Coordinates of C-alpha atoms in Angstrom, one line a residue:
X277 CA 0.0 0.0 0.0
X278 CA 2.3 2.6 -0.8
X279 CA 1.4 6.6 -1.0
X280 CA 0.6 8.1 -3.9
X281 CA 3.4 10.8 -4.9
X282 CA 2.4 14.7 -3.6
X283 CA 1.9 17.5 -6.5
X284 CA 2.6 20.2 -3.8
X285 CA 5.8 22.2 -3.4
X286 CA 8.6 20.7 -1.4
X287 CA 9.6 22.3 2.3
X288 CA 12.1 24.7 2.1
X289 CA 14.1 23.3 4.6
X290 CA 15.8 20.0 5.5
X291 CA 15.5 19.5 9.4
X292 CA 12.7 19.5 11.6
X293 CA 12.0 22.8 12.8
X294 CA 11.7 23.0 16.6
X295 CA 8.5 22.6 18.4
X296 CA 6.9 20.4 15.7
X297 CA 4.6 18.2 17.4
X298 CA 2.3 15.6 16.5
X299 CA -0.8 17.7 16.4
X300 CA 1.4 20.4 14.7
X301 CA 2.3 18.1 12.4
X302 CA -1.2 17.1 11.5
X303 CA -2.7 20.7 11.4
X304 CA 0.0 21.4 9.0
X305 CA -0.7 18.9 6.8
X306 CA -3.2 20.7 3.6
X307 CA -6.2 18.4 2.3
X308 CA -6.1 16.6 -0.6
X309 CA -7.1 17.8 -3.7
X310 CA -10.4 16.6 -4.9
X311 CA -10.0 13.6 -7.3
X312 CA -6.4 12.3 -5.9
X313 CA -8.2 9.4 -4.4
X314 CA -6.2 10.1 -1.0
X315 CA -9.5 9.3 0.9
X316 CA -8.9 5.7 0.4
X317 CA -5.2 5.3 2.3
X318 CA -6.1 7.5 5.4
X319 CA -6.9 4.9 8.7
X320 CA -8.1 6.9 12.3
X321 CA -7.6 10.3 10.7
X322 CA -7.7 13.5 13.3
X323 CA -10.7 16.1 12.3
X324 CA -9.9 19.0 9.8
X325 CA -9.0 22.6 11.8
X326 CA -11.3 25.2 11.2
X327 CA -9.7 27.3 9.1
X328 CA -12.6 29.8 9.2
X329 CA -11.7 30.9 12.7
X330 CA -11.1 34.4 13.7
X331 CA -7.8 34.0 14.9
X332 CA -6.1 31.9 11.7
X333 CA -3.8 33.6 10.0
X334 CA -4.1 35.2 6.8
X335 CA -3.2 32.8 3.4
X336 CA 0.2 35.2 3.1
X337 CA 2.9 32.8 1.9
X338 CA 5.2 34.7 3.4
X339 CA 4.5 34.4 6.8
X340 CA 7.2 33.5 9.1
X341 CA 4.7 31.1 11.3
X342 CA 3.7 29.5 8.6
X343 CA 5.0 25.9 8.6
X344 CA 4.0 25.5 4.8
X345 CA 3.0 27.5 2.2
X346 CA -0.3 28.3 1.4
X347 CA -2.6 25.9 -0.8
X348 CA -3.8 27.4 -4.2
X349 CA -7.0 25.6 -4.1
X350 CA -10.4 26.1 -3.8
X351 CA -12.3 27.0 -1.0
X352 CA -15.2 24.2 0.0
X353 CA -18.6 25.0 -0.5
X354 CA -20.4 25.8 2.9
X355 CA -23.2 23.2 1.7
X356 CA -20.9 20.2 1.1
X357 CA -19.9 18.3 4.0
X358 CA -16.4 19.1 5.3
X359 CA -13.3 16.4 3.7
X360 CA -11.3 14.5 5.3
X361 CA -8.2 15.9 5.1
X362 CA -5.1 13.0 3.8
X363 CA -2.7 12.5 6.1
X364 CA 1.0 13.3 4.2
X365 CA 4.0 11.1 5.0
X366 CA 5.8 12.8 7.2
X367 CA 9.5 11.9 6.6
X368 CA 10.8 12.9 10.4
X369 CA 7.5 11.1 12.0
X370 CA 8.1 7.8 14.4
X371 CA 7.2 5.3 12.2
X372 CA 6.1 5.0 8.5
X373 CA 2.3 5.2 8.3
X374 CA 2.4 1.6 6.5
X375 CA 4.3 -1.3 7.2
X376 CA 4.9 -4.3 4.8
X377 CA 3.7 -7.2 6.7
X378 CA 6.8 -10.2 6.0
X379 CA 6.2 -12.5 8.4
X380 CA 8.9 -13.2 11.6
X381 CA 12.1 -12.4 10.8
X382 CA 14.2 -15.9 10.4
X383 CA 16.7 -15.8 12.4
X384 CA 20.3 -17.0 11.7
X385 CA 22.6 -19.9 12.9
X386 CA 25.0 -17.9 15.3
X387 CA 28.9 -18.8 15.7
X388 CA 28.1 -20.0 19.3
X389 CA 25.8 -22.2 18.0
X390 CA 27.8 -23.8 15.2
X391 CA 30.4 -24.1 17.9
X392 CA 28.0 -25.7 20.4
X393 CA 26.9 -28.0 18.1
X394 CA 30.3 -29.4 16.5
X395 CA 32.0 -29.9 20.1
X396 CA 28.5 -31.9 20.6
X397 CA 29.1 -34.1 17.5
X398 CA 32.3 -34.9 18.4
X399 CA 31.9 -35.6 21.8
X400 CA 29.4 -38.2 20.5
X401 CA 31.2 -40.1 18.0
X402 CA 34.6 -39.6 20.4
X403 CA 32.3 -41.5 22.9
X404 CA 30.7 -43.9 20.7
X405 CA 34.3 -45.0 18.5
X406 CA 36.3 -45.8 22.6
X407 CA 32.7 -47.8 23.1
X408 CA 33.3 -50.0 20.1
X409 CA 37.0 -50.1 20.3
X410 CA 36.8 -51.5 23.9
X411 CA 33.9 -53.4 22.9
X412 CA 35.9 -54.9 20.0
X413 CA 39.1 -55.3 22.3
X414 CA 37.1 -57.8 24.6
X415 CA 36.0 -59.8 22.1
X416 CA 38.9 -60.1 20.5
X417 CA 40.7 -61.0 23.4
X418 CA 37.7 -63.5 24.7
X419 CA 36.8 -64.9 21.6
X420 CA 39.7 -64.7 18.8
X421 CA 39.6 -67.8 16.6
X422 CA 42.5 -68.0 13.8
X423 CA 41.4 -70.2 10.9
X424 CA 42.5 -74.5 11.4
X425 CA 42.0 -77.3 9.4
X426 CA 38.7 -79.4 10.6
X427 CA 40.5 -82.5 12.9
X428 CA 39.7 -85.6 10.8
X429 CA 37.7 -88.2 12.3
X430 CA 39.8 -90.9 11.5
X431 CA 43.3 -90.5 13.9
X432 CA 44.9 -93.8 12.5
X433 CA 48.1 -93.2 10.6
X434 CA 49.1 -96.4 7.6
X435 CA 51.3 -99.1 9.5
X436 CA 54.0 -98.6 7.6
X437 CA 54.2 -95.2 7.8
X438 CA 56.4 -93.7 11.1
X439 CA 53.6 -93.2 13.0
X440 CA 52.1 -96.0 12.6
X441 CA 55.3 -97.6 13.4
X442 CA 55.6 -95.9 16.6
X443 CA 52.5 -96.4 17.9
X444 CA 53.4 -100.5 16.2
X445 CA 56.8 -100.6 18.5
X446 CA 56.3 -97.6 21.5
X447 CA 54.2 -100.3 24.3
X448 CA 57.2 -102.8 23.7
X449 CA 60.0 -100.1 24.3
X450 CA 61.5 -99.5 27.6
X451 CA 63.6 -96.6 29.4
X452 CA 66.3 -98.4 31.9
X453 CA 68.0 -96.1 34.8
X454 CA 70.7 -97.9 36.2
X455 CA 73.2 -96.7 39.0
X456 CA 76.5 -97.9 39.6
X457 CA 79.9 -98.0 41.5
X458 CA 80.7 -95.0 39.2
X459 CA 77.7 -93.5 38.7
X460 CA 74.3 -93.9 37.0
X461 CA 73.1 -94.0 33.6
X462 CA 70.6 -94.1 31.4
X463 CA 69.7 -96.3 28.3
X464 CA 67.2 -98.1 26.6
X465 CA 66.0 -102.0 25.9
X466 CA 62.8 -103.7 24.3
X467 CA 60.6 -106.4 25.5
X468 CA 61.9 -110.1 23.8
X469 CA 58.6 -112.3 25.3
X470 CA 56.0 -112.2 27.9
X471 CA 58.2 -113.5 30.5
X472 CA 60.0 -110.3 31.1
X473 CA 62.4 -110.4 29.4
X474 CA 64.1 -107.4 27.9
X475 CA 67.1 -106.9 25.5
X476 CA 69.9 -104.4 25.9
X477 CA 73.2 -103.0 25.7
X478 CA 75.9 -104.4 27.8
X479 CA 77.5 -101.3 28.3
X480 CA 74.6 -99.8 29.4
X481 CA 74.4 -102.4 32.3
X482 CA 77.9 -103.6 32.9
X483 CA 78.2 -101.3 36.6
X484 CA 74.7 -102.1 37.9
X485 CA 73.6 -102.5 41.4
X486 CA 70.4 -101.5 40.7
X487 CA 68.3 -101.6 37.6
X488 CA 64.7 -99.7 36.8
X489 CA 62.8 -99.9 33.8
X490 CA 60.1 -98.0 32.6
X491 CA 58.1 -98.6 30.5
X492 CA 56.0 -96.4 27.6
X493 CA 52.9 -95.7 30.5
X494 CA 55.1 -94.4 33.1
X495 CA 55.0 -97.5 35.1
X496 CA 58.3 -98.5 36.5
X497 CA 59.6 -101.5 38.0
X498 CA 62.9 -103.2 39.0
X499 CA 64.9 -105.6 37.2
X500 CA 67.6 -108.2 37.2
X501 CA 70.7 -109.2 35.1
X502 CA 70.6 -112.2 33.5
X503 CA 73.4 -112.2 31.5
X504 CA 75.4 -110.0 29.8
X505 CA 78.5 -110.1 27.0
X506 CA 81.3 -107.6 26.4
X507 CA 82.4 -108.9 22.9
X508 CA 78.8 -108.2 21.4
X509 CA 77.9 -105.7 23.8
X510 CA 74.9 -107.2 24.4
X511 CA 72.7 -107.8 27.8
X512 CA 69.2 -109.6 29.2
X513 CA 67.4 -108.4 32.0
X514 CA 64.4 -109.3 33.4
X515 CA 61.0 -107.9 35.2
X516 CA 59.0 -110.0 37.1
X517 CA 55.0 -109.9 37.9
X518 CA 53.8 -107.3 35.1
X519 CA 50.9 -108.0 32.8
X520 CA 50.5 -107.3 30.1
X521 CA 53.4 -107.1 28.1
X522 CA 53.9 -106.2 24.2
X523 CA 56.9 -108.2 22.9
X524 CA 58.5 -106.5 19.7
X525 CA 58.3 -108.7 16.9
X526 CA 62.2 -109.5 15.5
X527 CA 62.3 -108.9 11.3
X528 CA 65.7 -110.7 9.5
X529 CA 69.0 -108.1 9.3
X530 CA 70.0 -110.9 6.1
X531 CA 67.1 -108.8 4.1
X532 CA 68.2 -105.5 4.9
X533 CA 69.3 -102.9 1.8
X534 CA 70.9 -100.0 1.9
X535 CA 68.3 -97.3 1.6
X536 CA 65.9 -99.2 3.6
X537 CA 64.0 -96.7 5.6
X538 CA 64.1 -97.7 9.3
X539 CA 63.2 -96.3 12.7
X540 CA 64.5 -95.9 15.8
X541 CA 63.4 -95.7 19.7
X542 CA 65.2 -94.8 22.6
X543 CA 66.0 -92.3 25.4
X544 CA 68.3 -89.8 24.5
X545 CA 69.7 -87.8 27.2
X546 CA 66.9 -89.1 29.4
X547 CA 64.1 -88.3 27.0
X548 CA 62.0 -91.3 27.4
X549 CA 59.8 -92.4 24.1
X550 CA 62.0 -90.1 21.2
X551 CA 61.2 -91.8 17.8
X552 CA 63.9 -90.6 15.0
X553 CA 63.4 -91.8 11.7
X554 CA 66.2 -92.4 8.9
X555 CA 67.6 -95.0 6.2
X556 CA 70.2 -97.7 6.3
X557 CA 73.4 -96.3 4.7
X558 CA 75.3 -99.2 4.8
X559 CA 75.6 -102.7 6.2
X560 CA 78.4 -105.0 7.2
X561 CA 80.3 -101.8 8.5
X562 CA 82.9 -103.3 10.7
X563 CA 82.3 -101.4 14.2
X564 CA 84.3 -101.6 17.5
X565 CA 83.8 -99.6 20.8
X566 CA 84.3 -100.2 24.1
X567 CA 88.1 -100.8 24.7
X568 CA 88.5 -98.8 28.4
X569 CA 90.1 -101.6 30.7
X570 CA 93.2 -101.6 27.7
X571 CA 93.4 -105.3 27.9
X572 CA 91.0 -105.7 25.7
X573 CA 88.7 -107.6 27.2
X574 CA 85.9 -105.1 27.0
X575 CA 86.2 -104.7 23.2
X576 CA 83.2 -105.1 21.6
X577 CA 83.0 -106.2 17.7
X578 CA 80.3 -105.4 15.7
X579 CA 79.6 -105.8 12.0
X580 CA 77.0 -103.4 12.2
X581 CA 74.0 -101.8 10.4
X582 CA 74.7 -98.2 9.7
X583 CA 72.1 -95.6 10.0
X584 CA 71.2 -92.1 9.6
X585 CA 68.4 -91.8 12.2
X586 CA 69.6 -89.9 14.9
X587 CA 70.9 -92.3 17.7
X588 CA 72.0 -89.9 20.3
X589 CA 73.7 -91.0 24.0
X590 CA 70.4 -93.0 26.0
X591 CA 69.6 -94.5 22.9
X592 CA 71.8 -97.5 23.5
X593 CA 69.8 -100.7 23.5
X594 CA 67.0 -99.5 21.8
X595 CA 65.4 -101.1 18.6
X596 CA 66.2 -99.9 15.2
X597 CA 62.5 -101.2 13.4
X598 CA 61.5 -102.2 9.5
X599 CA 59.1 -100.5 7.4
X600 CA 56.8 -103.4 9.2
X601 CA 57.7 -102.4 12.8
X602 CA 59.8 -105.2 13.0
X603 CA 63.2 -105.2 14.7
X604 CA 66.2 -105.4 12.5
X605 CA 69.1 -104.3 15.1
X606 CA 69.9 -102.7 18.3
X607 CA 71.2 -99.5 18.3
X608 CA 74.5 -99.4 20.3
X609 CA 77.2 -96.9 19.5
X610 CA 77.6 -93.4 17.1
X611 CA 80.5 -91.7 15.4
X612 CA 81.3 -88.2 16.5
X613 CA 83.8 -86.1 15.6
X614 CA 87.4 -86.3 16.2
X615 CA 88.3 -86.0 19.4
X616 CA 91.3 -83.3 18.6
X617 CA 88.8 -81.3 17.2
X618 CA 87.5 -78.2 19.2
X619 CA 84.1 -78.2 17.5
X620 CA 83.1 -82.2 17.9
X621 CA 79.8 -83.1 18.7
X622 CA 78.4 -84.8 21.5
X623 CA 75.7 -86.0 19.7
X624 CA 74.7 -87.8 16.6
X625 CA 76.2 -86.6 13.4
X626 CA 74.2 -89.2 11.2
X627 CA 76.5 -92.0 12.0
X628 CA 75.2 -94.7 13.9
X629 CA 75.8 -98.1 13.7
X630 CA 73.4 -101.3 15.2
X631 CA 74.5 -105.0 16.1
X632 CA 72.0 -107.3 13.4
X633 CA 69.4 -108.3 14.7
X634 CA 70.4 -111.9 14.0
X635 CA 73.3 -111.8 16.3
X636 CA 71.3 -110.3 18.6
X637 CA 68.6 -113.1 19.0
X638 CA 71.1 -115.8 18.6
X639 CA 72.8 -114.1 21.8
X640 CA 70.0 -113.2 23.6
X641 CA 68.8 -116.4 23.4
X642 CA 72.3 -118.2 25.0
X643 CA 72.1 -115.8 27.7
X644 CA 68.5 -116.8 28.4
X645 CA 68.9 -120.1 28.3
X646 CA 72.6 -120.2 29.9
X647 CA 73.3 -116.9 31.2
X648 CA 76.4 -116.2 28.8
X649 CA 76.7 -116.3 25.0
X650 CA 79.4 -118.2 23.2
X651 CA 81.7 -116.7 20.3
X652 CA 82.7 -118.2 17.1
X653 CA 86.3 -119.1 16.7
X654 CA 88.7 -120.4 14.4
X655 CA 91.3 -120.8 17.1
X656 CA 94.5 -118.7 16.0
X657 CA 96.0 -115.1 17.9
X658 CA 96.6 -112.3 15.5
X659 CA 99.1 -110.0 15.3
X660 CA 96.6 -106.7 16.0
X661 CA 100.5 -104.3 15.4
X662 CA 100.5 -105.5 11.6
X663 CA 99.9 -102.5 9.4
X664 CA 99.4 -104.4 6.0
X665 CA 96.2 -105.1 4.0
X666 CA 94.5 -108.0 5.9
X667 CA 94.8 -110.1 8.9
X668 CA 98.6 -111.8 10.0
X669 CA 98.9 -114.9 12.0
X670 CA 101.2 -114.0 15.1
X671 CA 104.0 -116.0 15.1
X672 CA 103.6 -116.4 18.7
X673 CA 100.5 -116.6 21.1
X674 CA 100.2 -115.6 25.0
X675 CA 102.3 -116.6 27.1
X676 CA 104.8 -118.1 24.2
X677 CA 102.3 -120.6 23.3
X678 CA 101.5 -121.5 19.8
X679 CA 100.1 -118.7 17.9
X680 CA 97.4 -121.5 15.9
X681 CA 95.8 -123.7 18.8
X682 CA 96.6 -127.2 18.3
X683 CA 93.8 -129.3 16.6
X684 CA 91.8 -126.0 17.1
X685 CA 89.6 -125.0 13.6
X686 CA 92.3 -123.5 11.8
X687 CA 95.0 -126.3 12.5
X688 CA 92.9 -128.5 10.9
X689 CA 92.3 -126.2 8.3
X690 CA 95.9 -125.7 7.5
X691 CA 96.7 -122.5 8.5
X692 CA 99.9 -121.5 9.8
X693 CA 101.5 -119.0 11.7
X694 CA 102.7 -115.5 9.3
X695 CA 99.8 -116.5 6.9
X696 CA 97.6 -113.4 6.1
X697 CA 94.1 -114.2 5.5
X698 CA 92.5 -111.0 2.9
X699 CA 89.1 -112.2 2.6
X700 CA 86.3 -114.4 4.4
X701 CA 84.1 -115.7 1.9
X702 CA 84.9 -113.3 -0.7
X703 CA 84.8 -110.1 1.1
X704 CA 87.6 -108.5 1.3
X705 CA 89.7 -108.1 5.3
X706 CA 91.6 -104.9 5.6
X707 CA 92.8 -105.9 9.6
X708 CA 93.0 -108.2 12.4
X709 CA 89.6 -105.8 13.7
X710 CA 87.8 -106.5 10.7
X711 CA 88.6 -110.5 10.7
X712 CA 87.4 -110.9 13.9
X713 CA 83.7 -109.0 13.1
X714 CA 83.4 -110.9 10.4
X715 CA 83.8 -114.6 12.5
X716 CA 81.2 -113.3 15.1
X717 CA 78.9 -112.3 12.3
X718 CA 78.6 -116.4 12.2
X719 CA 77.5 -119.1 14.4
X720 CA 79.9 -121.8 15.9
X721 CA 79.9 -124.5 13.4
X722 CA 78.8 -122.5 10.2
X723 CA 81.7 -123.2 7.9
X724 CA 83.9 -120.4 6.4
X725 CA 86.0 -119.9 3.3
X726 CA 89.3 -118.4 3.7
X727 CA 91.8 -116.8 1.0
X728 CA 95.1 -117.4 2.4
X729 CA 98.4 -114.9 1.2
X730 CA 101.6 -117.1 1.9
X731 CA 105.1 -116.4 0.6
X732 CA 103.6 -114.2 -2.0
X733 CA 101.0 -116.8 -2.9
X734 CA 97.0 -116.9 -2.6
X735 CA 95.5 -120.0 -1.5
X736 CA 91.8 -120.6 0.1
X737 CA 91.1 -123.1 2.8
X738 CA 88.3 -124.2 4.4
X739 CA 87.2 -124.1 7.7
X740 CA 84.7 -124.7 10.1
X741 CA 84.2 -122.5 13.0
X742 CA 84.5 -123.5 16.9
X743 CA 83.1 -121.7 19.8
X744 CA 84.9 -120.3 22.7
X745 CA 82.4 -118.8 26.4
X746 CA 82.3 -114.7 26.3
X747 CA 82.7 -112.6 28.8

């Protein structure tokens, strides 16, 4: 609703001259002029002055009182009803006389307010992120799970595989602890039948006063010597009132080949139940040990099986097992390093050597039955100081006595003192040592061919062997 725009001369001045008032203002203000259509924008309008009173001032324009100049138009009939005078916009009034209704003002997001509200946020998610990171710790710590393998349902391993032969052989295997004059010791043996009996070394046992074997449950009881022998370092105890035992079953060292994968059982360093697994490297390895009285009494000879299972100290007496869990030797000595040598070990380097099982039941089952084991001989003394290829003949024996043994085996075979003997039924002898392993390897009475090197000239005889008590 705005005013319309005012025909009549401008003030002549631009402030607001004193002593204007409100009323003043209004009696100033001149009426419309007819036709302007002011009538229609006027709202609680005061009543016209007279202007016909006695004391109004004349229409002189240049009166000094006069707050505007005089209006040219004119004068009202005195039959028509008076107008309403327009009320002029008065630029120094209040207010306007009209105001544009818009509504409430919006108001504006303040600083303070944006503030407020971002420290809120983040106090929120700050609070909500430590909730689920403690949350996630716990359960994480409570209930972690790393991917496995489901467990199979069937736990059985093949028979021939070394599990299987393990869990075969392991009932059957026993852990001896022996103490001594000199000490005590630890070693290993196997069950041989269900009367108690139990195969081992003979070094392992040779000191006893007092024997305990334990077996693969923990159960331990005492035993006895039965027998023992130093030149095959073997030994039989015995355990008396257990039930039931598990006898190993004894395979045929004859059939063993080099590469033959084989297993072996024992108690290394007083780890009871230690299963190593390997291949035969060799056989027939001529092997002695023993040797610490220097009479040589306590030499054992051994034409052994060799392996590269690890056979470590405590494994002595223990069974070296088939593919078929079968036993085919007993694990008796290892080659470390050099003694000289600053770095040798004192365990197994790969090189360890078991009696054939063969001459360990033939043994075991003399002592059994008679409480000592019997060698093979062919009744001659060697010269051991003879550093050619093969085994001399002394020319004397102990105590000046004939080096051959009269009508002993090789008297009758024709040998003779200062003969060299290279080979025993075609395999060649490099020593007295070797000679000797290769004799025991037999039983007394199995019959032997010998090549013979005398006064430059081979010649083979034949022999059959004799037997002599061990020690």
């Amino acid at each position: 609703m705005a005013d319309r725009q005012q025909t009549d001369p401008a003030p002549q001045w631009w402030s607001r001259p004193e002593g204007t008032t409100e009323e003043g203002r209004r009696e100033a203000v001149p009426a419309p002029r007819p036709g302007t259509g002011g009538e229609d924008h006027v709202r609680d309008a005061a009543p016209a002055p007279d202007v016909s009173a006695p004391d109004a001032p004349s229409s002189d324009v240049s009166a000094p009182d006069a707050p505007f100049p005089a209006s040219d138009a004119p004068a009202q009939a005195p039959d028509e009803p008076a107008a309403v005078p327009a009320v002029r916009y008065d630029p120094w009034g209040a207010e306007p006389l009209q105001v544009v209704d818009r509504g409430r003002t919006p108001r504006g997001i303040r600083l303070w307010q944006v503030v407020a509200i971002s420290l809120g946020t983040a106090l929120l998610a700050g609070g909500t992120g430590g909730y689920l990171g403690v949350l996630a710790e716990r359960q994480s710590g409570t209930r972690l799970e790393l991917p496995q393998a489901a467990g199979a349902t069937d736990r059985g391993r093949a028979p021939e595989s070394v599990a299987g032969i393990a869990a075969t052989a392991l009932p059957g295997v026993v852990t001896l602890h022996v103490r001594g004059t000199k000490g005590s010791g630890t070693g290993t043996g196997f069950v041989l039948d269900q009367q108690g009996h139990i195969l081992t070394n003979n070094h392992v046992v040779a000191d006893s006063q007092e024997i305990t074997v334990t077996f693969s449950t923990g159960e331990s009881v005492t035993a006895e010597l039965v027998g023992r022998d130093s030149g095959y370092d073997l030994a039989v105890v015995k355990v008396s009132g257990v039930r039931g035992l598990r006898p190993l079953s004894l395979g045929n060292s004859d059939n063993v080949e080099v590469g033959d994968p084989v297993v072996a059982i024992g108690a290394p360093f007083d780890l009871s139940n230690t299963v190593t697994a390997g291949i035969v490297s060799a056989t027939g390895r001529p092997v002695t040990a023993g040797g610490d009285k220097g009479d040589g009494s306590d030499i054992s000879y051994v034409d052994a099986l060799q392996t590269d299972a690890p056979i470590n100290p405590g494994n002595s007496g223990g069974p070296l097992l088939d593919a078929k869990a079968h036993v085919v030797g007993i694990n008796s000595a290892i080659r470390g390093a050099d003694k000289e040598d600053p770095t040798r070990q004192g365990g197994s380097i790969g090189l360890g050597f078991a009696i054939p099982v063969n001459q360990g039941k033939r043994v075991a089952e003399e002592i059994i039955r008679t409480g000592r084991a019997t060698h093979p001989v062919i009744g001659v003394t060697l010269d051991m100081d003879y550093s050619g290829d093969g085994a001399r003949v002394g020319d004397k024996g102990e105590d000046g006595k004939p080096s051959v043994v009269a009508d002993g085996p090789g008297a009758r075979a024709g040998i003779r003192a200062g003969d060299v003997i290279t080979k025993v039924d075609g395999q060649r002898v490099r020593g007295g040592d070797e000679l000797i392993i290769k004799i025991r390897a037999h039983r007394p009475g199995d019959p032997l061919t010998l090549t013979v090197l005398r006064d430059g000239r081979e010649s083979t005889l034949k022999v059959v062997l004799g037997s002599a008590n061990g020690s």
